[in-house]
Structures are given as structure tokens and as C-alpha cells.
Amino acid sequence: MSTSIENLKTFDPFADTGDDDISQPTNYIHIRIQQRNGRKTLTTVQGLPVEYDQKRILRALKKDFACNGTIVKDDELGEVIQLQGDQRVKVMEFLSTQLNILKKNIKIHGF
Amino acid sequence: MASVDESLTPTAEEQLEFDPTIKKKKKKSKAVSFSPDDLDDAAPQDETPDPEVDELTDMFAGLKKKKKKSTSSAPLEAAEDASAGDAGPEDNVEDFDFGGQKKKKKKKVADVSAFEQQLEEAGVNEEEDAGEDDTFEKLEGEEEGEGEEEEAGWLNSDREYSYEELLHRFFKILRTNNPELAGERGQRYKIPPPSVMREGNKKTIFANLKDISDRMHRPYEHVMQFLFAELGTSGSVDGNSRLVIKGRFQQKQLENVLRRYIMEYVTCKTCKSINTHLAKENRLYFLVCESCGSRRSVSGIKTGFQAHIGKRKKMLG
């Protein structure tokens, strides 16, 4: 109830609202899907922050989703995690809950 | 809206303003939560773990009792109190030039309750329990409390008008005079659903790509590029300007991708119109809205990482 004295605070209409804070546009994490033969698919996770150990993440992902996976080293994009099957939503959940990555920094591609 | 007394009012108002039907429920729940024993439980809900809480809640508890009496005896009166706005200490309410407003109130009560119902449908009233220091809430409190006394109350007075009052007045006038500017867009743009067929076992035909991209005023190459990047495949355009995509896709899936394309590259973020065009300026794409004139830069289409699929020899070579 103490906050009901709201009007006493000086309100600055020009203060930053905070929703347009400048974050580097390049640090999106892209989660993509690719079709393989038949109804098989492949999920790729690109752009994970470098401070995380990709190997450990991969191991956790593989265990959690019960799928195989690998780390592919790309010349431009760095290390990319590849997982078997459509794990896009699960990967997103994992990243946001376990690694505290903001969901707005994760982009899911594909259908 | 400057003195301390008045600054206390928004919360008091909220509790007062419910129309009779809602009132009873609210009263009960609130009354329970404000009893001193439950205060610890109630405090986290209200998100106000300050020491001042005690005093204030005591005050409110007192208020509540009074109000309850009044509601049980005459719900209308309570509503009037509510709309009178200045509810801090209740005696003030009576002093507050009540005579002039009384007539108005009675007429408006029906409107207010209808408005309340709408608000409730919109789930606004839930917010009052959720966050006490929510600015929205304050707005609502004032909106409801002063909505009806707007013209009579503050327009004639000499005091400084608060921002909210003026804002509400502006939107009211705007809505009555030209509603199309008040953010309510009437017509939705229709885009035909993608017609999707299977060609053979491994290819999908997207037949009306041209039609769709014409509707969106985009070159079909651009749409095509986006589709391929998102789906992680490739394809081509056949003789009848149909798009042939490698891989199996269902109409729903392509619809999702198209929707994302429209969100990203077609609709204007400012006015939601799709009357836009893409302009390319030194390697950057800008989305220019033709109805409101806003410009924003859009990122180019990037394919990103593509895993090697199929023959392993290719990867080595």
C-alpha cells in the first residue's frame, strides 16, 4: 500500500522506458531445422555465447532429449550444435531455463 | 492530484469503484487479506513489503468497513462516492462539492458499470490484485474515477491539469471525432492461403506465390529467398511461375513461415498497415510505410548455417 503515494514521485516522461535498450544485434541464437530424408530432421543451434562450453551443453542436450548430436565447426559461424530430430522448442526451453538466455535473443526458424 | 491526501486516493478509488455486483466478492477477499494476521500472507501478493503497510492497511481496513455499510444500504451511493474520486478520508468526500456532481453521477452510474464490465472482460481488474505499484492501475483508477467528472470537475477549475486528465480528454475527443486515428484499425488485410501440392515424393509446389507476393507488394524473389532461408532448403520456379521447394511441406507450415515474413518485412510496426514498400539504400533494406510514412531498417535475409546432408564425400571435398 505504500506505493499508493505514487503521485509524489516526480515522473520523467522522457526517461528511457527500457524496452529499447541497445543490445548487439549480432548475438542472436538461431535455432534452425533442416529436413533430411524421409520424415527425419536435423536441428542446428547457431550462435551460442562463447563463454559456454559447447561440449558440456551438447552432452546435456543429448541426455535430456535422448538424441544424438555433434558439434560442427564452421569457418564464419563458429561452433554449431547439431541435433537429430526436431528439438527446436526443447532447445529453446533449455537455453532459457538452464542458461538464463532471454527468449527474445533466441530465434526459431523453420516451419 | 498534488496533495498527499489525493495521492492516496487511487487505491481507495479502485476498491470503491467496482459496480455492486463485483463489489461483494472483492470486499470479502480484500477484507480477509487485510486482517492483521493474514497481513504477512497478503503482503507478498500486493508486492508491498514495506513497514508503512501496517498503517495504511489499518486505514484502509477502517475505510472498508464504512464502505461495506454504505454498499449494503445503498449501492448507488457507494458508486457515487467512488466516482467522486477524492476518497482519501471519507469525510473529505462529503465536503467535496457533492451537490453539483450528484445529478451527473446518477446518470452515469449505468455507464460506469457497463464500462467496468468491459474492463473486467479485458482482464484489467485482475491487475489490481497483481501489482499495486503498477502504473496502469493508477491510470485506470483515474480513468474510472474522473471519467465522469471530467468535464464538470477539472475543466473549470483553476488548478493545473494533470497529464493523465489531458491524455484521457485527448483520446476521448479523438475517438469521437476520428476513430480511425485512435489506434483501432478496422480492416484486416486478406492474403490468400498458400496453395500447396506435392510433386512426386520429395518436392512441394507452392502454386500461388506470385499472387501472394503481389498482394504484399513484394518481389517474389524476395519472398522466395526468405522461404528458402527459413526452411533450410532450395528450389526453383517452374514454367507457370509456381515455386518448387525441395522437401515435404504442408500448407500450414508454409503459412507459418509466410506469417513470419509478413510480420518482419511487410507490416509497419508503427501503424500495423501493410501498405509498405522495401527500399534498398547502400546495402541496407528499409521498410517504408506509405500510410504513416515511418521508416525502419530490416535485416537482410540470411541463410545461416546449413548442415551438410546426404553424401559424406561432399563434406570432405
Tab-separated table of C-alpha atoms in Angstrom:
chain	number	residue	atom	x	y	z
A	1	MET	CA	0.000	0.000	0.000
A	2	SER	CA	2.945	2.281	0.464
A	3	THR	CA	3.213	2.586	-3.257
A	4	SER	CA	-0.105	4.353	-3.423
A	5	ILE	CA	1.815	7.561	-2.820
A	6	GLU	CA	2.758	7.270	-6.405
A	7	ASN	CA	1.957	10.807	-7.342
A	8	LEU	CA	4.548	12.213	-5.053
A	9	LYS	CA	7.277	10.792	-7.173
A	10	THR	CA	8.440	13.008	-9.929
A	11	PHE	CA	7.758	11.305	-13.194
A	12	ASP	CA	10.079	11.935	-16.034
A	13	PRO	CA	8.193	11.394	-19.260
A	14	PHE	CA	11.398	11.425	-21.234
A	15	ALA	CA	13.164	8.787	-19.232
A	16	ASP	CA	14.127	5.634	-21.019
A	17	THR	CA	11.397	3.086	-20.956
A	18	GLY	CA	13.920	0.312	-21.027
A	19	ASP	CA	12.334	-1.647	-23.797
A	20	ASP	CA	14.537	-0.198	-26.462
A	21	ASP	CA	17.826	-0.904	-24.802
A	22	ILE	CA	20.594	-1.360	-27.243
A	23	SER	CA	21.720	-4.929	-27.420
A	24	GLN	CA	24.132	-6.081	-30.014
A	25	PRO	CA	22.128	-7.234	-32.968
A	26	THR	CA	24.596	-9.964	-33.705
A	27	ASN	CA	24.187	-12.063	-30.599
A	28	TYR	CA	21.002	-13.779	-31.578
A	29	ILE	CA	20.901	-17.501	-31.152
A	30	HIS	CA	19.418	-19.134	-34.187
A	31	ILE	CA	17.712	-22.465	-33.934
A	32	ARG	CA	17.038	-23.970	-37.318
A	33	ILE	CA	15.604	-27.110	-38.714
A	34	GLN	CA	16.547	-28.972	-41.826
A	35	GLN	CA	14.767	-31.804	-43.492
A	36	ARG	CA	16.615	-34.959	-44.174
A	37	ASN	CA	15.450	-37.994	-45.984
A	38	GLY	CA	12.027	-39.262	-45.116
A	39	ARG	CA	10.498	-37.637	-42.109
A	40	LYS	CA	13.812	-37.174	-40.420
A	41	THR	CA	15.020	-33.765	-39.423
A	42	LEU	CA	18.073	-32.055	-38.056
A	43	THR	CA	18.184	-29.180	-35.590
A	44	THR	CA	21.051	-26.733	-35.587
A	45	VAL	CA	21.827	-24.258	-32.842
A	46	GLN	CA	23.992	-21.418	-34.015
A	47	GLY	CA	25.465	-18.513	-32.125
A	48	LEU	CA	25.684	-19.763	-28.570
A	49	PRO	CA	27.718	-17.394	-26.412
A	50	VAL	CA	31.384	-18.344	-26.416
A	51	GLU	CA	31.661	-18.323	-22.655
A	52	TYR	CA	29.705	-21.542	-22.505
A	53	ASP	CA	31.393	-24.837	-23.049
A	54	GLN	CA	29.709	-26.211	-26.111
A	55	LYS	CA	30.732	-29.742	-25.337
A	56	ARG	CA	29.044	-29.720	-21.974
A	57	ILE	CA	25.909	-28.155	-23.385
A	58	LEU	CA	25.817	-30.765	-26.081
A	59	ARG	CA	26.201	-33.525	-23.584
A	60	ALA	CA	23.353	-32.174	-21.509
A	61	LEU	CA	21.165	-31.707	-24.566
A	62	LYS	CA	21.819	-35.190	-25.808
A	63	LYS	CA	20.943	-36.650	-22.466
A	64	ASP	CA	17.852	-34.516	-21.999
A	65	PHE	CA	16.365	-35.060	-25.420
A	66	ALA	CA	17.574	-38.599	-25.879
A	67	CYS	CA	19.061	-37.901	-29.270
A	68	ASN	CA	22.453	-37.840	-30.790
A	69	GLY	CA	24.261	-34.721	-31.754
A	70	THR	CA	27.557	-33.223	-32.728
A	71	ILE	CA	29.486	-30.006	-32.801
A	72	VAL	CA	30.330	-28.686	-36.226
A	73	LYS	CA	32.999	-26.067	-36.643
A	74	ASP	CA	32.074	-23.535	-39.274
A	75	ASP	CA	34.515	-21.036	-40.682
A	76	GLU	CA	32.307	-17.978	-40.244
A	77	LEU	CA	29.758	-19.013	-37.699
A	78	GLY	CA	31.974	-20.715	-35.196
A	79	GLU	CA	30.779	-23.797	-33.454
A	80	VAL	CA	27.332	-25.042	-34.231
A	81	ILE	CA	25.491	-27.722	-32.337
A	82	GLN	CA	23.654	-30.247	-34.452
A	83	LEU	CA	20.995	-32.474	-33.006
A	84	GLN	CA	18.992	-35.257	-34.518
A	85	GLY	CA	15.300	-34.689	-34.834
A	86	ASP	CA	13.148	-31.635	-34.325
A	87	GLN	CA	14.349	-30.297	-30.985
A	88	ARG	CA	13.736	-26.629	-31.602
A	89	VAL	CA	11.250	-25.886	-28.858
A	90	LYS	CA	13.036	-28.088	-26.377
A	91	VAL	CA	16.347	-26.416	-27.085
A	92	MET	CA	14.759	-23.038	-26.573
A	93	GLU	CA	13.311	-24.126	-23.254
A	94	PHE	CA	16.649	-25.493	-22.199
A	95	LEU	CA	18.515	-22.340	-23.123
A	96	SER	CA	16.098	-20.047	-21.379
A	97	THR	CA	15.713	-22.058	-18.203
A	98	GLN	CA	19.150	-23.557	-17.677
A	99	LEU	CA	21.368	-20.891	-19.169
A	100	ASN	CA	19.179	-17.856	-18.475
A	101	ILE	CA	19.252	-16.651	-22.023
A	102	LEU	CA	16.488	-14.231	-22.836
A	103	LYS	CA	13.880	-15.647	-25.133
A	104	LYS	CA	13.922	-12.564	-27.276
A	105	ASN	CA	17.526	-13.309	-28.118
A	106	ILE	CA	16.608	-16.743	-29.408
A	107	LYS	CA	15.190	-17.045	-32.882
A	108	ILE	CA	13.494	-20.186	-34.037
A	109	HIS	CA	13.452	-20.682	-37.757
A	110	GLY	CA	11.721	-23.120	-39.955
A	111	PHE	CA	8.128	-24.086	-40.374
B	1	MET	CA	-3.699	15.448	-7.844
B	2	ALA	CA	-0.949	17.212	-5.991
B	3	SER	CA	-1.658	16.936	-2.292
B	4	VAL	CA	-0.806	13.935	-0.202
B	5	ASP	CA	-4.403	13.182	0.584
B	6	GLU	CA	-5.260	12.895	-3.007
B	7	SER	CA	-2.256	10.868	-3.816
B	8	LEU	CA	-3.580	8.208	-1.526
B	9	THR	CA	-6.768	8.066	-3.401
B	10	PRO	CA	-6.086	5.844	-6.402
B	11	THR	CA	-6.083	2.660	-4.390
B	12	ALA	CA	-9.025	3.761	-2.354
B	13	GLU	CA	-10.848	4.581	-5.512
B	14	GLU	CA	-10.217	1.243	-7.017
B	15	GLN	CA	-11.866	-0.504	-4.224
B	16	LEU	CA	-14.752	1.846	-4.317
B	17	GLU	CA	-15.339	1.831	-7.985
B	18	PHE	CA	-16.481	-1.648	-8.551
B	19	ASP	CA	-20.034	-1.891	-9.547
B	20	PRO	CA	-22.219	-3.528	-6.952
B	21	THR	CA	-22.061	-6.999	-8.375
B	22	ILE	CA	-18.327	-7.240	-8.327
B	23	LYS	CA	-18.093	-5.345	-5.135
B	24	LYS	CA	-19.240	-8.006	-2.809
B	25	LYS	CA	-16.742	-10.584	-3.872
B	26	LYS	CA	-13.923	-8.151	-3.872
B	27	LYS	CA	-14.831	-6.846	-0.492
B	28	LYS	CA	-14.715	-10.218	1.062
B	29	SER	CA	-11.433	-11.247	-0.363
B	30	LYS	CA	-9.830	-7.951	0.349
B	31	ALA	CA	-11.199	-7.724	3.835
B	32	VAL	CA	-9.727	-11.068	4.648
B	33	SER	CA	-6.386	-10.189	3.237
B	34	PHE	CA	-6.210	-7.027	5.228
B	35	SER	CA	-6.839	-8.539	8.624
B	36	PRO	CA	-3.615	-8.129	10.550
B	37	ASP	CA	-2.996	-11.840	10.993
B	38	ASP	CA	-3.035	-12.516	7.322
B	39	LEU	CA	-1.044	-9.464	6.523
B	40	ASP	CA	2.132	-11.415	6.074
B	41	ASP	CA	0.440	-13.598	3.548
B	42	ALA	CA	-1.182	-10.708	1.850
B	43	ALA	CA	1.861	-8.561	1.625
B	44	PRO	CA	3.763	-10.619	-0.944
B	45	GLN	CA	0.729	-10.685	-3.143
B	46	ASP	CA	0.460	-6.977	-3.056
B	47	GLU	CA	4.165	-6.658	-3.562
B	48	THR	CA	4.464	-4.124	-0.814
B	49	PRO	CA	6.569	-5.449	1.980
B	50	ASP	CA	7.211	-2.009	3.461
B	51	PRO	CA	6.767	-1.121	7.089
B	52	GLU	CA	4.276	1.585	6.161
B	53	VAL	CA	1.949	-1.118	5.058
B	54	ASP	CA	0.618	-1.567	8.523
B	55	GLU	CA	-0.567	1.950	8.999
B	56	LEU	CA	-2.038	2.199	5.590
B	57	THR	CA	-3.787	-1.093	5.709
B	58	ASP	CA	-5.254	-0.122	9.012
B	59	MET	CA	-6.563	2.992	7.402
B	60	PHE	CA	-7.965	1.011	4.565
B	61	ALA	CA	-9.494	-1.502	6.868
B	62	GLY	CA	-11.350	1.330	8.506
B	63	LEU	CA	-12.417	2.656	5.177
B	64	LYS	CA	-13.544	-0.694	4.056
B	65	LYS	CA	-15.866	-1.156	6.945
B	66	LYS	CA	-17.515	2.120	6.285
B	67	LYS	CA	-17.849	1.308	2.684
B	68	LYS	CA	-19.322	-2.016	3.363
B	69	LYS	CA	-22.078	-0.441	5.351
B	70	SER	CA	-22.768	2.002	2.658
B	71	THR	CA	-22.837	-0.653	-0.007
B	72	SER	CA	-25.215	-2.844	1.849
B	73	SER	CA	-27.550	0.045	2.468
B	74	ALA	CA	-27.296	1.848	-0.813
B	75	PRO	CA	-25.008	0.586	-3.512
B	76	LEU	CA	-25.699	3.615	-5.613
B	77	GLU	CA	-24.350	5.926	-3.018
B	78	ALA	CA	-21.163	3.975	-2.868
B	79	ALA	CA	-20.797	4.218	-6.565
B	80	GLU	CA	-21.248	7.901	-6.276
B	81	ASP	CA	-18.602	8.068	-3.640
B	82	ALA	CA	-16.372	6.201	-5.942
B	83	SER	CA	-16.845	8.488	-8.820
B	84	ALA	CA	-16.424	11.473	-6.609
B	85	GLY	CA	-12.834	10.435	-6.710
B	86	ASP	CA	-11.406	12.138	-3.637
B	87	ALA	CA	-11.941	9.286	-1.282
B	88	GLY	CA	-8.859	9.568	0.934
B	89	PRO	CA	-10.509	10.192	4.286
B	90	GLU	CA	-14.167	9.743	3.801
B	91	ASP	CA	-15.217	12.971	5.408
B	92	ASN	CA	-13.481	14.782	2.661
B	93	VAL	CA	-15.717	13.149	0.184
B	94	GLU	CA	-18.715	14.688	1.721
B	95	ASP	CA	-17.143	18.109	1.711
B	96	PHE	CA	-16.066	17.782	-1.841
B	97	ASP	CA	-18.646	19.758	-3.786
B	98	PHE	CA	-21.019	16.939	-3.909
B	99	GLY	CA	-24.161	18.791	-4.774
B	100	GLY	CA	-23.115	19.785	-8.218
B	101	GLN	CA	-21.998	16.325	-9.173
B	102	LYS	CA	-24.733	14.247	-7.753
B	103	LYS	CA	-27.031	14.551	-10.716
B	104	LYS	CA	-24.295	13.719	-13.093
B	105	LYS	CA	-23.326	10.691	-11.139
B	106	LYS	CA	-26.713	9.142	-11.188
B	107	LYS	CA	-26.912	9.350	-14.897
B	108	LYS	CA	-23.501	7.966	-15.358
B	109	VAL	CA	-23.602	5.082	-12.961
B	110	ALA	CA	-25.058	2.776	-15.533
B	111	ASP	CA	-22.359	3.720	-17.974
B	112	VAL	CA	-19.708	3.173	-15.404
B	113	SER	CA	-20.871	-0.282	-14.547
B	114	ALA	CA	-21.024	-1.209	-18.194
B	115	PHE	CA	-17.544	0.127	-18.585
B	116	GLU	CA	-16.443	-1.861	-15.594
B	117	GLN	CA	-17.780	-4.994	-17.117
B	118	GLN	CA	-15.891	-4.355	-20.268
B	119	LEU	CA	-12.802	-3.744	-18.279
B	120	GLU	CA	-13.261	-6.929	-16.447
B	121	GLU	CA	-13.687	-8.820	-19.635
B	122	ALA	CA	-10.472	-7.365	-20.800
B	123	GLY	CA	-8.912	-8.733	-17.669
B	124	VAL	CA	-7.950	-5.343	-16.395
B	125	ASN	CA	-9.330	-5.766	-12.935
B	126	GLU	CA	-7.049	-8.653	-12.297
B	127	GLU	CA	-4.166	-6.324	-12.355
B	128	GLU	CA	-5.328	-4.634	-9.256
B	129	ASP	CA	-4.545	-7.662	-7.215
B	130	ALA	CA	-1.365	-8.381	-9.036
B	131	GLY	CA	0.688	-5.248	-8.730
B	132	GLU	CA	-0.128	-2.319	-6.556
B	133	ASP	CA	2.578	-0.113	-7.957
B	134	ASP	CA	1.578	-0.730	-11.492
B	135	THR	CA	1.271	2.492	-13.367
B	136	PHE	CA	-1.502	1.076	-15.482
B	137	GLU	CA	-3.523	0.637	-12.426
B	138	LYS	CA	-3.175	4.210	-11.479
B	139	LEU	CA	-4.313	5.195	-14.875
B	140	GLU	CA	-7.339	3.046	-14.589
B	141	GLY	CA	-8.183	4.384	-11.194
B	142	GLU	CA	-8.149	7.870	-12.509
B	143	GLU	CA	-9.896	6.970	-15.652
B	144	GLU	CA	-12.786	5.485	-13.831
B	145	GLY	CA	-12.813	7.953	-11.041
B	146	GLU	CA	-12.555	11.063	-13.101
B	147	GLY	CA	-14.029	9.961	-16.335
B	148	GLU	CA	-17.406	11.251	-15.476
B	149	GLU	CA	-16.446	14.340	-13.608
B	150	GLU	CA	-14.028	15.179	-16.316
B	151	GLU	CA	-15.816	17.989	-17.978
B	152	ALA	CA	-17.556	19.316	-14.904
B	153	GLY	CA	-14.700	18.782	-12.495
B	154	TRP	CA	-11.397	19.876	-13.753
B	155	LEU	CA	-12.007	21.809	-16.900
B	156	ASN	CA	-13.476	24.676	-14.969
B	157	SER	CA	-11.097	24.592	-12.061
B	158	ASP	CA	-8.012	26.720	-11.905
B	159	ARG	CA	-5.570	24.071	-10.809
B	160	GLU	CA	-3.004	22.573	-13.086
B	161	TYR	CA	-4.322	19.772	-15.208
B	162	SER	CA	-2.532	16.512	-14.783
B	163	TYR	CA	-1.073	14.685	-17.696
B	164	GLU	CA	-3.488	11.780	-17.373
B	165	GLU	CA	-6.522	14.019	-17.412
B	166	LEU	CA	-5.382	15.741	-20.519
B	167	LEU	CA	-4.431	12.487	-22.143
B	168	HIS	CA	-7.830	10.984	-21.498
B	169	ARG	CA	-9.521	14.070	-22.783
B	170	PHE	CA	-7.446	13.935	-25.901
B	171	PHE	CA	-8.250	10.333	-26.585
B	172	LYS	CA	-11.909	10.845	-25.870
B	173	ILE	CA	-12.126	13.627	-28.362
B	174	LEU	CA	-10.030	11.771	-30.848
B	175	ARG	CA	-12.235	8.735	-30.602
B	176	THR	CA	-15.422	10.658	-31.131
B	177	ASN	CA	-14.157	12.763	-33.975
B	178	ASN	CA	-11.957	10.460	-35.977
B	179	PRO	CA	-11.864	6.950	-34.604
B	180	GLU	CA	-9.601	5.619	-37.314
B	181	LEU	CA	-6.691	7.515	-35.814
B	182	ALA	CA	-7.236	6.184	-32.325
B	183	GLY	CA	-5.335	3.008	-32.938
B	184	GLU	CA	-8.311	0.861	-33.814
B	185	ARG	CA	-7.669	-0.497	-37.199
B	186	GLY	CA	-10.788	-1.654	-38.858
B	187	GLN	CA	-9.960	-3.644	-41.903
B	188	ARG	CA	-7.610	-6.555	-41.868
B	189	TYR	CA	-5.750	-7.321	-44.989
B	190	LYS	CA	-6.541	-10.623	-46.523
B	191	ILE	CA	-3.886	-12.710	-48.088
B	192	PRO	CA	-4.965	-15.871	-49.799
B	193	PRO	CA	-3.729	-19.063	-48.162
B	194	PRO	CA	-0.822	-20.700	-49.928
B	195	SER	CA	-1.941	-23.471	-52.203
B	196	VAL	CA	0.433	-26.314	-51.691
B	197	MET	CA	0.752	-29.539	-53.623
B	198	ARG	CA	3.186	-32.365	-53.587
B	199	GLU	CA	5.226	-33.082	-56.626
B	200	GLY	CA	6.471	-36.594	-56.523
B	201	ASN	CA	7.826	-37.687	-53.229
B	202	LYS	CA	10.375	-35.096	-52.330
B	203	LYS	CA	9.219	-31.809	-53.722
B	204	THR	CA	6.494	-29.377	-52.793
B	205	ILE	CA	4.808	-26.983	-55.170
B	206	PHE	CA	3.778	-23.619	-53.889
B	207	ALA	CA	1.402	-22.542	-56.625
B	208	ASN	CA	0.241	-19.043	-55.767
B	209	LEU	CA	3.485	-17.499	-54.633
B	210	LYS	CA	3.228	-14.856	-57.299
B	211	ASP	CA	-0.279	-13.935	-56.281
B	212	ILE	CA	0.660	-13.674	-52.639
B	213	SER	CA	3.746	-11.628	-53.216
B	214	ASP	CA	1.753	-9.288	-55.439
B	215	ARG	CA	-0.713	-8.776	-52.641
B	216	MET	CA	2.128	-7.931	-50.316
B	217	HIS	CA	3.781	-5.643	-52.897
B	218	ARG	CA	6.995	-7.547	-52.701
B	219	PRO	CA	9.085	-9.065	-55.444
B	220	TYR	CA	8.532	-12.789	-55.388
B	221	GLU	CA	12.268	-13.324	-55.417
B	222	HIS	CA	12.465	-11.754	-52.019
B	223	VAL	CA	9.706	-13.948	-50.633
B	224	MET	CA	11.335	-16.949	-52.231
B	225	GLN	CA	14.674	-16.140	-50.689
B	226	PHE	CA	13.073	-15.850	-47.296
B	227	LEU	CA	11.236	-19.121	-47.669
B	228	PHE	CA	14.361	-20.974	-48.630
B	229	ALA	CA	16.381	-19.438	-45.829
B	230	GLU	CA	13.772	-20.279	-43.239
B	231	LEU	CA	13.080	-23.763	-44.438
B	232	GLY	CA	16.714	-24.535	-44.994
B	233	THR	CA	16.168	-25.885	-48.469
B	234	SER	CA	16.433	-24.799	-52.038
B	235	GLY	CA	14.142	-24.828	-55.008
B	236	SER	CA	13.225	-23.167	-58.229
B	237	VAL	CA	10.446	-21.511	-60.137
B	238	ASP	CA	8.815	-23.567	-62.851
B	239	GLY	CA	7.226	-22.508	-66.124
B	240	ASN	CA	3.889	-21.431	-64.669
B	241	SER	CA	5.647	-19.225	-62.104
B	242	ARG	CA	4.992	-21.766	-59.431
B	243	LEU	CA	7.584	-22.334	-56.773
B	244	VAL	CA	9.039	-25.783	-56.421
B	245	ILE	CA	10.564	-26.392	-52.993
B	246	LYS	CA	12.740	-29.328	-52.173
B	247	GLY	CA	11.415	-31.259	-49.249
B	248	ARG	CA	7.963	-32.017	-47.935
B	249	PHE	CA	5.999	-29.187	-46.511
B	250	GLN	CA	2.405	-28.821	-45.547
B	251	GLN	CA	0.253	-25.831	-46.177
B	252	LYS	CA	0.143	-24.985	-42.506
B	253	GLN	CA	3.879	-24.947	-42.209
B	254	LEU	CA	4.288	-22.630	-45.152
B	255	GLU	CA	1.556	-20.448	-43.755
B	256	ASN	CA	3.540	-20.009	-40.573
B	257	VAL	CA	6.623	-19.032	-42.483
B	258	LEU	CA	4.669	-16.578	-44.594
B	259	ARG	CA	3.162	-15.074	-41.486
B	260	ARG	CA	6.610	-14.521	-40.125
B	261	TYR	CA	7.642	-12.929	-43.387
B	262	ILE	CA	4.727	-10.558	-43.213
B	263	MET	CA	5.499	-9.649	-39.640
B	264	GLU	CA	9.100	-8.976	-40.430
B	265	TYR	CA	9.107	-7.487	-43.887
B	266	VAL	CA	5.615	-6.274	-44.678
B	267	THR	CA	3.711	-4.810	-41.750
B	268	CYS	CA	4.619	-1.406	-40.486
B	269	LYS	CA	5.492	-1.681	-36.829
B	270	THR	CA	4.086	1.751	-36.131
B	271	CYS	CA	0.659	1.633	-37.715
B	272	LYS	CA	0.300	-2.086	-38.497
B	273	SER	CA	-0.555	-1.308	-42.082
B	274	ILE	CA	0.777	-3.474	-44.839
B	275	ASN	CA	0.794	-0.622	-47.281
B	276	THR	CA	4.564	-0.531	-47.350
B	277	HIS	CA	7.488	-0.961	-49.640
B	278	LEU	CA	11.060	-2.075	-49.284
B	279	ALA	CA	13.741	0.359	-50.249
B	280	LYS	CA	17.357	-0.585	-50.591
B	281	GLU	CA	19.913	2.014	-49.628
B	282	ASN	CA	23.575	1.222	-49.750
B	283	ARG	CA	23.153	-2.447	-48.972
B	284	LEU	CA	20.587	-1.928	-46.249
B	285	TYR	CA	16.912	-2.632	-46.588
B	286	PHE	CA	14.451	-0.119	-45.231
B	287	LEU	CA	10.777	-0.721	-44.808
B	288	VAL	CA	8.927	2.453	-45.673
B	289	CYS	CA	5.296	2.742	-44.722
B	290	GLU	CA	3.138	4.504	-47.224
B	291	SER	CA	0.251	5.262	-44.919
B	292	CYS	CA	2.118	6.726	-41.971
B	293	GLY	CA	5.493	7.444	-43.527
B	294	SER	CA	7.593	5.695	-40.919
B	295	ARG	CA	10.820	4.010	-41.864
B	296	ARG	CA	12.613	1.197	-40.182
B	297	SER	CA	15.556	-0.856	-41.176
B	298	VAL	CA	15.063	-4.558	-41.629
B	299	SER	CA	17.772	-7.123	-41.518
B	300	GLY	CA	18.641	-8.847	-44.718
B	301	ILE	CA	17.748	-12.442	-45.273
B	302	LYS	CA	20.471	-14.679	-44.003
B	303	THR	CA	20.555	-18.369	-44.552
B	304	GLY	CA	22.840	-19.038	-41.644
B	305	PHE	CA	24.401	-22.356	-41.012
B	306	GLN	CA	23.477	-25.166	-43.327
B	307	ALA	CA	24.324	-28.639	-42.284
B	308	HIS	CA	25.623	-31.000	-44.877
B	309	ILE	CA	23.053	-33.563	-45.654
B	310	GLY	CA	23.487	-36.596	-47.744
B	311	LYS	CA	26.674	-37.840	-49.217
B	312	ARG	CA	29.554	-37.568	-46.853
B	313	LYS	CA	32.038	-37.209	-49.649
B	314	LYS	CA	30.748	-33.755	-50.440
B	315	MET	CA	31.668	-32.596	-46.998
B	316	LEU	CA	35.216	-33.711	-47.376
B	317	GLY	CA	35.640	-32.196	-50.766
